Short mmCIF file of C-alpha atoms in Angstrom, two decimals:
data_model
loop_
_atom_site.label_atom_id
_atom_site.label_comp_id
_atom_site.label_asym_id
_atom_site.label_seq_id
_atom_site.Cartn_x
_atom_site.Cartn_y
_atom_site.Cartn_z
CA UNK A 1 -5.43 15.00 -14.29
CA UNK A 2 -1.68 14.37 -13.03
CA UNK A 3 -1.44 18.46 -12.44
CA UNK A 4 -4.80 17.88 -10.15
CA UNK A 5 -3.14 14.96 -8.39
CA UNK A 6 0.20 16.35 -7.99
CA UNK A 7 -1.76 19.54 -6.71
CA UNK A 8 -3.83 17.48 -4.52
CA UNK A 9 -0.79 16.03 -2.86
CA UNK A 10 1.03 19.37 -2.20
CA UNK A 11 -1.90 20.90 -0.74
CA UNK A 12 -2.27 18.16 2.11
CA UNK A 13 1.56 18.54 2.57
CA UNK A 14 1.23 22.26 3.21
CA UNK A 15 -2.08 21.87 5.59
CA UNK A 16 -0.03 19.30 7.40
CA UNK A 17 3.04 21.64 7.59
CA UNK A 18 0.36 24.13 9.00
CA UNK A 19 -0.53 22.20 11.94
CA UNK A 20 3.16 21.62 12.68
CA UNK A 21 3.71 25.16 12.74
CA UNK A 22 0.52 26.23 14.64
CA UNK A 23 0.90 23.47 16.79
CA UNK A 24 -2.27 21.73 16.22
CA UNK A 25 -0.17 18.06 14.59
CA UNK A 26 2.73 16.63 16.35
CA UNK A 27 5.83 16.52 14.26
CA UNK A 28 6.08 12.99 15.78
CA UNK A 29 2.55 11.86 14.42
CA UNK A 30 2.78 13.61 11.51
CA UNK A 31 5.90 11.27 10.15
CA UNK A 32 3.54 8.63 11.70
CA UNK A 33 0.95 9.83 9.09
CA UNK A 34 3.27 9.73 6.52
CA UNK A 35 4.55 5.79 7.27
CA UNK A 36 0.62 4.94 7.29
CA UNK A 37 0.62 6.74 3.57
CA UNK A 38 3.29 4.31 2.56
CA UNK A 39 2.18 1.18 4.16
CA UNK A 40 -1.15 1.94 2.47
CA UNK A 41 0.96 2.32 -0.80
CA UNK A 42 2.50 -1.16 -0.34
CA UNK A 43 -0.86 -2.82 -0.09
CA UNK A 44 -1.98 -1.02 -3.04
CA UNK A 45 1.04 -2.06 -5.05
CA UNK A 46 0.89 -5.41 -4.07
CA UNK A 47 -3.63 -5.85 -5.31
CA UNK A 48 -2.54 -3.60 -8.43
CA UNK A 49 0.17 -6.82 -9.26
CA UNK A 50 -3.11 -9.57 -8.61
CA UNK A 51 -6.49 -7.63 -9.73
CA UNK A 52 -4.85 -4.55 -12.13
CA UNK A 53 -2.22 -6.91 -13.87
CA UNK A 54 -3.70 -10.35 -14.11
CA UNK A 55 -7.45 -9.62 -13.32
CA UNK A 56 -7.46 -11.71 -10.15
CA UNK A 57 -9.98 -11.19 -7.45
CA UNK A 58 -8.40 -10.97 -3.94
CA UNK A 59 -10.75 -10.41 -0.99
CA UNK A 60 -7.86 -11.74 1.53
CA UNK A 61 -5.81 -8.45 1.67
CA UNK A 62 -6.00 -8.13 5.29
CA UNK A 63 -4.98 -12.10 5.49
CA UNK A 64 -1.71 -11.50 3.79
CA UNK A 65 -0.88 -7.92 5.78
CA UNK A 66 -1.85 -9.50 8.87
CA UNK A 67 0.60 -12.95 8.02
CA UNK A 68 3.55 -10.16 7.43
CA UNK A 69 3.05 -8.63 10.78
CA UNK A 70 2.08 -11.55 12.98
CA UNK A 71 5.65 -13.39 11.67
CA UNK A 72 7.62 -10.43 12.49
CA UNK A 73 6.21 -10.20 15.66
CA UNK A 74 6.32 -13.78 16.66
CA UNK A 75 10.04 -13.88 16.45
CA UNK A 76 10.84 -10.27 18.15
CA UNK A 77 8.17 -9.26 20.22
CA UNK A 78 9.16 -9.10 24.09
CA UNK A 79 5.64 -11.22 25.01
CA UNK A 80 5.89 -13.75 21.83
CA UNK A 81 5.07 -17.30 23.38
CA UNK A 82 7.48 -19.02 20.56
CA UNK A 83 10.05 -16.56 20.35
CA UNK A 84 11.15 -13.08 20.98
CA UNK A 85 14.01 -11.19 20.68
CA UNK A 86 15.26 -12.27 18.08
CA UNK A 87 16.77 -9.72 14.61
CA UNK A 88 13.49 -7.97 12.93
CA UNK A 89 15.84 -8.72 9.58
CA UNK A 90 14.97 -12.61 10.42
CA UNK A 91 10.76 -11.31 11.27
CA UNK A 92 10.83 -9.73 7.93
CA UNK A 93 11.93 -12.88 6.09
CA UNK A 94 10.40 -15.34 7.65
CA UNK A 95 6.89 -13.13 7.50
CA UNK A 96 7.33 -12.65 3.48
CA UNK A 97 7.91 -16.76 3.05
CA UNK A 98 4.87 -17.16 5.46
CA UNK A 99 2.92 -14.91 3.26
CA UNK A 100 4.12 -16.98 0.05
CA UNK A 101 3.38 -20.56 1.57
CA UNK A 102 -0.40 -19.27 2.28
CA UNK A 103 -0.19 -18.19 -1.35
CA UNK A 104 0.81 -20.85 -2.98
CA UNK A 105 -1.18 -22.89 -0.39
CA UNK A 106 -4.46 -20.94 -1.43
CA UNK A 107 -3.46 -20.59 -5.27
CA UNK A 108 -3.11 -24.26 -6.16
CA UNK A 109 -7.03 -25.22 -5.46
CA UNK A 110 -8.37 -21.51 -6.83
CA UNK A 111 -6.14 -20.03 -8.89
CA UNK A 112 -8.30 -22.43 -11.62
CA UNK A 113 -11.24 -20.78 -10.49
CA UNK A 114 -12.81 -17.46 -12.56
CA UNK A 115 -14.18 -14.60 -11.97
CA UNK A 116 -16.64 -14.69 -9.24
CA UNK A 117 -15.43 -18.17 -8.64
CA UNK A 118 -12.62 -16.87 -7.02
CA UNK A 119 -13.64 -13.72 -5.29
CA UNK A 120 -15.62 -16.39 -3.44
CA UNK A 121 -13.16 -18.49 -2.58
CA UNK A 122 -11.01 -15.81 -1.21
CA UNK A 123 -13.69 -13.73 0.32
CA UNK A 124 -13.20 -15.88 3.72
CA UNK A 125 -9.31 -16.34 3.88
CA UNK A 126 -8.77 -12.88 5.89
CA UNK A 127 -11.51 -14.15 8.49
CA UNK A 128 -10.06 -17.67 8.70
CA UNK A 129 -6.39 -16.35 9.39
CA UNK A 130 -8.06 -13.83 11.68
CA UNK A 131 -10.12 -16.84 13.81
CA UNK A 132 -6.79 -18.90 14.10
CA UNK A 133 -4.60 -16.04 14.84
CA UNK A 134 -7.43 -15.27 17.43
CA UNK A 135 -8.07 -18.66 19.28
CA UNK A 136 -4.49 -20.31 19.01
CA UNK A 137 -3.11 -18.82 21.67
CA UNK A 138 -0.01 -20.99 22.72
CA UNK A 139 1.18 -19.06 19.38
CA UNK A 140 0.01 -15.89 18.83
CA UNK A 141 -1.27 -14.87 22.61
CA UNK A 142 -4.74 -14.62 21.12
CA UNK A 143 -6.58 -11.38 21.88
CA UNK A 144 -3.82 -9.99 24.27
CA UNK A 145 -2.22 -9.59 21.05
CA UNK A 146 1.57 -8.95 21.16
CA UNK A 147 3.42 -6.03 22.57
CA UNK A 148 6.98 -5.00 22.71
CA UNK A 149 7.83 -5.50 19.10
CA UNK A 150 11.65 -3.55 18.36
CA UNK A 151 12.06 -0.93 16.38
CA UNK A 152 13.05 -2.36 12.76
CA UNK A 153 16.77 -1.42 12.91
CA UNK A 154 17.22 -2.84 16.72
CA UNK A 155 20.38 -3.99 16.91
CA UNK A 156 22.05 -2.52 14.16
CA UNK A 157 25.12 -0.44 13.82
CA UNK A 158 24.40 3.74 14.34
CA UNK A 159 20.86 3.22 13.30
CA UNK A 160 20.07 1.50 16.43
CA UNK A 161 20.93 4.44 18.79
CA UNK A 162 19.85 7.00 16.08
CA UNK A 163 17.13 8.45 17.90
CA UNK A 164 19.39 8.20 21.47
CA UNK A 165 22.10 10.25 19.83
CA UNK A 166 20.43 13.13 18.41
CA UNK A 167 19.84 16.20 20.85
CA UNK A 168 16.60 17.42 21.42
CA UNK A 169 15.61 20.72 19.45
CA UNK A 170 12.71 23.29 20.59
CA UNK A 171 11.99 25.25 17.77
CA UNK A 172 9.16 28.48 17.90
CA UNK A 173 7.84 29.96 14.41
CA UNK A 174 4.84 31.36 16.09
CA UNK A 175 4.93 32.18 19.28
CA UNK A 176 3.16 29.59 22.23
CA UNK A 177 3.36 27.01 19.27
CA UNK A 178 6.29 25.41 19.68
CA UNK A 179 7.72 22.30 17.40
CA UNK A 180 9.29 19.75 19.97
CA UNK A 181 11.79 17.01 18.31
CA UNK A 182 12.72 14.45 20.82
CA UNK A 183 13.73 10.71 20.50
CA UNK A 184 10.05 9.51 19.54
CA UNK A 185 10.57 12.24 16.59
CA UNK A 186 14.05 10.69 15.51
CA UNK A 187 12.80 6.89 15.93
CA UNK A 188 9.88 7.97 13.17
CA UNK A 189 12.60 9.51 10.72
CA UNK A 190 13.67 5.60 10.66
CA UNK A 191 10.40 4.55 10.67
CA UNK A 192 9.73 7.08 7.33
CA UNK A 193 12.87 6.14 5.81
CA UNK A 194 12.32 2.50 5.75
CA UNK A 195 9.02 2.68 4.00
CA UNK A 196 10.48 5.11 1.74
CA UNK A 197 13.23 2.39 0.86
CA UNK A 198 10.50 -0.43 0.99
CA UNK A 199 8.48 1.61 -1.84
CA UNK A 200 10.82 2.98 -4.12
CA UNK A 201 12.31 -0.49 -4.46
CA UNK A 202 8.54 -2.07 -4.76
CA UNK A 203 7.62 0.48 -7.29
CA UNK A 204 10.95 0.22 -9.44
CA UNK A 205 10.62 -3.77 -9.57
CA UNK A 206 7.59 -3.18 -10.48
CA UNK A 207 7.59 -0.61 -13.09
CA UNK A 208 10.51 -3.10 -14.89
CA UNK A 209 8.15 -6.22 -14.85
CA UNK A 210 5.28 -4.54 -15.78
CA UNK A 211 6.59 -3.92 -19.35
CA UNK A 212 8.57 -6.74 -19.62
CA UNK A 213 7.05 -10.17 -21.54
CA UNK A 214 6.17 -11.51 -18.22
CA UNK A 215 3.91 -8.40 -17.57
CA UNK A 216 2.30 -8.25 -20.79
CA UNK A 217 1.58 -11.63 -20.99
CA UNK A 218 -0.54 -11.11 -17.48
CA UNK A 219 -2.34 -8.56 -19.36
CA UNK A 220 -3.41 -10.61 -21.78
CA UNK A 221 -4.71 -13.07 -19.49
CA UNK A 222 -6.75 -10.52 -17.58
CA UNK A 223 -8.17 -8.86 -21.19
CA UNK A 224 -8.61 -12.52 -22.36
CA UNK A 225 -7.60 -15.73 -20.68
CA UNK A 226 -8.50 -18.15 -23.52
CA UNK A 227 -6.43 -16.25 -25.82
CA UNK A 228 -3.69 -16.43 -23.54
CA UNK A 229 -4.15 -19.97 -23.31
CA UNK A 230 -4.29 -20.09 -27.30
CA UNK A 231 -1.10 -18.49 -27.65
CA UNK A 232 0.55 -21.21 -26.02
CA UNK A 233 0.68 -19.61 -22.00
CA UNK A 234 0.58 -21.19 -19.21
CA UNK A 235 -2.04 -18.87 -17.33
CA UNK A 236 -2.34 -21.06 -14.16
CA UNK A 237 1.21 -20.69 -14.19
CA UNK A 238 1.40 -16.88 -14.80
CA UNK A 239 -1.74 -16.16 -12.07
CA UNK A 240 0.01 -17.74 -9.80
CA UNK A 241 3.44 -16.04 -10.01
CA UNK A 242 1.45 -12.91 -9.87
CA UNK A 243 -0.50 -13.64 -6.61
CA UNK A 244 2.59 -14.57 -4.82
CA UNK A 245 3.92 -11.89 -5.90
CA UNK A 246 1.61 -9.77 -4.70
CA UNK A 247 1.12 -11.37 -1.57
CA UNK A 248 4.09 -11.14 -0.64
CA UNK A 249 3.70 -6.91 -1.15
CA UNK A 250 1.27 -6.78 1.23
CA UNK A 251 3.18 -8.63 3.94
CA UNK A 252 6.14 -6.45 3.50
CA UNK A 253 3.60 -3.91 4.39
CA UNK A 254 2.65 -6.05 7.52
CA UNK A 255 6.01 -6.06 8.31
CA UNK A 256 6.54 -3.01 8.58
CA UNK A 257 3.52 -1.92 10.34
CA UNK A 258 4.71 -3.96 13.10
CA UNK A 259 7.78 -2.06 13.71
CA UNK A 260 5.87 1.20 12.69
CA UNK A 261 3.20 -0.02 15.76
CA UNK A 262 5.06 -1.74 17.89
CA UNK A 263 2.07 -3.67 18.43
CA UNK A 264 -0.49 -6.07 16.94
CA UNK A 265 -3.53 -7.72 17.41
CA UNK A 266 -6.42 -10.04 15.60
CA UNK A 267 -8.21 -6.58 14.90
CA UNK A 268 -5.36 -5.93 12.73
CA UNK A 269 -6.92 -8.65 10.19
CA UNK A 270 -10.36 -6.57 9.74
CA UNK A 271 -11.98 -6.69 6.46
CA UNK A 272 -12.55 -3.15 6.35
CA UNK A 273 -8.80 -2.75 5.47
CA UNK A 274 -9.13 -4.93 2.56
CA UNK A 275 -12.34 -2.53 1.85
CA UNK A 276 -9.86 0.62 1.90
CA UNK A 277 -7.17 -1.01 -0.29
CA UNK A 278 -9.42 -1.76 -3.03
CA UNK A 279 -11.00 1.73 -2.81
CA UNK A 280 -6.93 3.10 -3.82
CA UNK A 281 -6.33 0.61 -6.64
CA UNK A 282 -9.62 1.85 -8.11
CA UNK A 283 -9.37 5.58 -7.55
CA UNK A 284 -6.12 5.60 -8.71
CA UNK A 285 -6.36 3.40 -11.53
CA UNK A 286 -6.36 -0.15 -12.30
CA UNK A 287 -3.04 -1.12 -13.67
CA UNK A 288 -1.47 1.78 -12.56
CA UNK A 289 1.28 1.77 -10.21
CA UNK A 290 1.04 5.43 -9.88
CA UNK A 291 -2.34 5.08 -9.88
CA UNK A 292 -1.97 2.84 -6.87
CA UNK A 293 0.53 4.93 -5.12
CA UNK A 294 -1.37 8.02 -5.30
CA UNK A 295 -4.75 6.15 -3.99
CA UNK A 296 -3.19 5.11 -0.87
CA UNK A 297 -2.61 8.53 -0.22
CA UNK A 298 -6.17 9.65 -0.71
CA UNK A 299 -7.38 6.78 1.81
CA UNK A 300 -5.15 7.99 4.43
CA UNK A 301 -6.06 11.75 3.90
CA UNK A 302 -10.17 10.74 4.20
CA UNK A 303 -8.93 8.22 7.05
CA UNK A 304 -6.97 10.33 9.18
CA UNK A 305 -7.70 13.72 8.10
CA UNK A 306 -11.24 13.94 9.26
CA UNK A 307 -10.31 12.95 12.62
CA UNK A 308 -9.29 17.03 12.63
CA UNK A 309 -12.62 18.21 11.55
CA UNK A 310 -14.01 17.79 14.36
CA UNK A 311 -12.23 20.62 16.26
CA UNK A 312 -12.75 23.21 13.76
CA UNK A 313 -15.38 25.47 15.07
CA UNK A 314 -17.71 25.75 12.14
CA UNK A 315 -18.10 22.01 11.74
CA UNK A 316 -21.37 21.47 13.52
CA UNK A 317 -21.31 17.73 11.88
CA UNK A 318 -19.46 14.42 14.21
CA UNK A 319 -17.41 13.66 11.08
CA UNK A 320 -14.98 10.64 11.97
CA UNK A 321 -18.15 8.45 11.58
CA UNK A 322 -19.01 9.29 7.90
CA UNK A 323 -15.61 8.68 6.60
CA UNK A 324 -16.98 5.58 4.77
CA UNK A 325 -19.60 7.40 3.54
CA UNK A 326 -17.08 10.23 2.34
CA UNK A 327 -14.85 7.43 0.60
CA UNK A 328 -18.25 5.41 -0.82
CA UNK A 329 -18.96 8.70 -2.29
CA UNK A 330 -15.90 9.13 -3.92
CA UNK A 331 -15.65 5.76 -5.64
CA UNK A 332 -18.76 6.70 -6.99
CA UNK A 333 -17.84 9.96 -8.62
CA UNK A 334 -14.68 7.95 -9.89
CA UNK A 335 -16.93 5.11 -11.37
CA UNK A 336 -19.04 8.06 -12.97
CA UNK A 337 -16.65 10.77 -14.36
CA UNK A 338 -13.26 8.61 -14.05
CA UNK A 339 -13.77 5.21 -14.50
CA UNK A 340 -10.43 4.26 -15.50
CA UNK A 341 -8.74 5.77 -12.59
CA UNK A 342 -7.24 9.39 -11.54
CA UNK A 343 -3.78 7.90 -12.82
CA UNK A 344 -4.53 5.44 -15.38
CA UNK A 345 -1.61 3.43 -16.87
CA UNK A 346 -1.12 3.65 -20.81
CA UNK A 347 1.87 5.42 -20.34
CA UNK A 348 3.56 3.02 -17.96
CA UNK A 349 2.76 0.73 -20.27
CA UNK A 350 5.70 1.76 -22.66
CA UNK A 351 9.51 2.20 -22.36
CA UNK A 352 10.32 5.62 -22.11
CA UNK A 353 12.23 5.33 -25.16
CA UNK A 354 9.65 3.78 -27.65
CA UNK A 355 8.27 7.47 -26.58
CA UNK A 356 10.78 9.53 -27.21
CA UNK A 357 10.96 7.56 -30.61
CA UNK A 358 7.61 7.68 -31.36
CA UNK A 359 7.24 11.55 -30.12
CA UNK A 360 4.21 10.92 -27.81
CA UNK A 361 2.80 13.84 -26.35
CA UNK A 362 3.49 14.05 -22.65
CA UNK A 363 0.84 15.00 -20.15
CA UNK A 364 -0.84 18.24 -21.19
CA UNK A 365 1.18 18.58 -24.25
CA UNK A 366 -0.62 18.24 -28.02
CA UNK A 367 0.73 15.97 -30.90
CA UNK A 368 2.52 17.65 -33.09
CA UNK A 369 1.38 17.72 -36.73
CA UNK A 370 3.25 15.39 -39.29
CA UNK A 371 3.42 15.82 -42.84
CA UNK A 372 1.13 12.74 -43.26
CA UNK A 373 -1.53 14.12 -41.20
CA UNK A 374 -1.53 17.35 -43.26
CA UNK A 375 0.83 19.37 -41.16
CA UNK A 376 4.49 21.05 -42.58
CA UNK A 377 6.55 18.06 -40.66
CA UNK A 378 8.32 20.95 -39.09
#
């Protein structure tokens, strides 16, 4: 199944190198494309830590996204009524901590709660955040939303007049389709290599606690809280260290969606995005960091890449609308042939080491015989 994935992936990377080459994508969108894929990856890391580590139920996605963003922008955005101008380095901070507070805020009465319990209880965060980011307008300028937000590195040294500096560059493979870089272009090569730094770093801290104690001790509250609890755990204490934790994920992601936008608004908080997060963690496996990664990108190949259907001549069909239909059909194949995931995570479950010791089989490889089983040894 990793072969299929890894195929999967190439082949969208080579129809979107198509359309920059015929013309029909934008070289600019198309790295806009790609920092959607990663902020998509970031929200999927960050539910994989609550619901595939620990079990816990989180219907506030949207809440915590939307906290990361809205703090950014508060603080840099040219129309903030607080703030404004100040370093996107602070807006990041001070987003994360806002995104911990309403955490810990939120954890302390339902982090006690099971099951559906607290699915519940966090079921109407993201709309409450949404209605109070909405009405209070002497904060957040209500529907108007806010505008102007800087480009991430604003301010700093080289980066900030990156995209000034480089030339512009026409280039023609085919004939009448030509490939136009200008300064948008260079401003979302930043743009792509700060969510490629935000990732990797998310996805290495959390490969290393993920088979550390502290990660398999959240696995054995989600397989079985009591015997957690048995064993001497503090499981209100472990749940909520792992929904901060992955609270604070998805409003890095917020973050950085509001220097990827340069804009946001109350619609940013809509449930549906908490709909499409869940969708990744469970196509790509519960658990799974991989898993997690590799279903963001399926959500932003159904979400984006059937707004090109349309103009292909043969489609008869208005397929934006039936994206959720395309992506309800999907989890249901999943739950049906795949129900532990496209990527699920036994193997990043163990140090790769204890394999090398142990001589497990890879993927697609056999085990080879031992002596014991009836084989030579050899």
């Amino acid at each position: 199944m990793e072969r299929y994935s890894v195929a999967f992936v190439l082949a969208l990377l080579l129809a979107i190198g198509v359309g920059l080459v015929t013309g029909g994508l934008g070289p600019t969108y198309a790295l806009y494309l790609i920092g959607l894929v990663g902020m998509y990856m970031l929200l999927s890391l960050g539910l994989n830590v609550q619901w595939g580590y620990t079990g816990l139920i989180n219907f506030s996605v949207a809440a915590f996204f939307g906290l990361g963003a809205y703090g950014t922008a508060i603080l840099t955005a040219d129309n903030s009524p607080i703030a404004g101008g100040l370093s996107p380095v602070l807006g990041l901070f001070v987003g994360l901590l806002l995104a911990a507070v309403l955490a810990v805020i939120i954890g302390i009465p339902t982090l006690r709660l099971r099951a559906d319990y607290l699915a519940i209880a966090s079921l109407g965060l993201a709309e409450v955040v949404r209605l109070i980011v909405l009405n209070e307008r002497e904060y957040t300028n209500g529907s108007a939303g806010l505008r102007g937000i800087p480009g991430f590195f604003e301010g700093w040294p080289v980066l900030s007049t990156f995209p000034q500096a480089m030339p512009g560059l026409r280039i023609e493979v085919i004939p009448g389709s030509p490939i136009v870089l200008q300064q948008p272009f260079y401003q979302a090569v930043l743009n792509v290599g700060l969510v490629f730094v935000f990732v990797a770093v998310t996805f290495l801290l959390l490969r290393r606690v993920h088979r550390s104690p502290w990660g398999r001790v959240l696995r054995t509250i989600r397989g079985d809280e009591d015997l957690a609890e048995a064993l001497g755990k503090n499981t209100y204490g472990f749940k909520m260290q792992s929904f901060v934790l992955g609270s604070v994920i998805m409003a890095l992601a917020g973050v950085f969606y509001a220097h990827l936008n340069l804009f946001v608004s109350p619609g940013d908080f809509e449930p549906i995005n908490t709909f499409y997060v869940w969708i990744a963690v469970i196509l790509g496996g519960s658990g799974s960091n991989r898993g997690a990664m590799f279903g963001g990108f399926v959500v932003i190949a159904i979400r984006e890449g059937t707004r090109f259907l349309n103009g292909i001549d043969f489609v008869v069909l208005d397929i934006g609308p039936l994206r959720l239909l395309a992506v309800g059909l999907l989890i249901i194949l999943v739950m049906r042939f795949r129900p532990e995931g496209v990527l699920p995570p036994q193997r990043e479950l163990i140090w790769p080491s204890a394999l090398d010791d142990a001589d497990v089989p890879g993927p697609g490889e056999t085990q080879r015989p031992h002596a014991a089983d009836g084989g030579d040894g050899s």
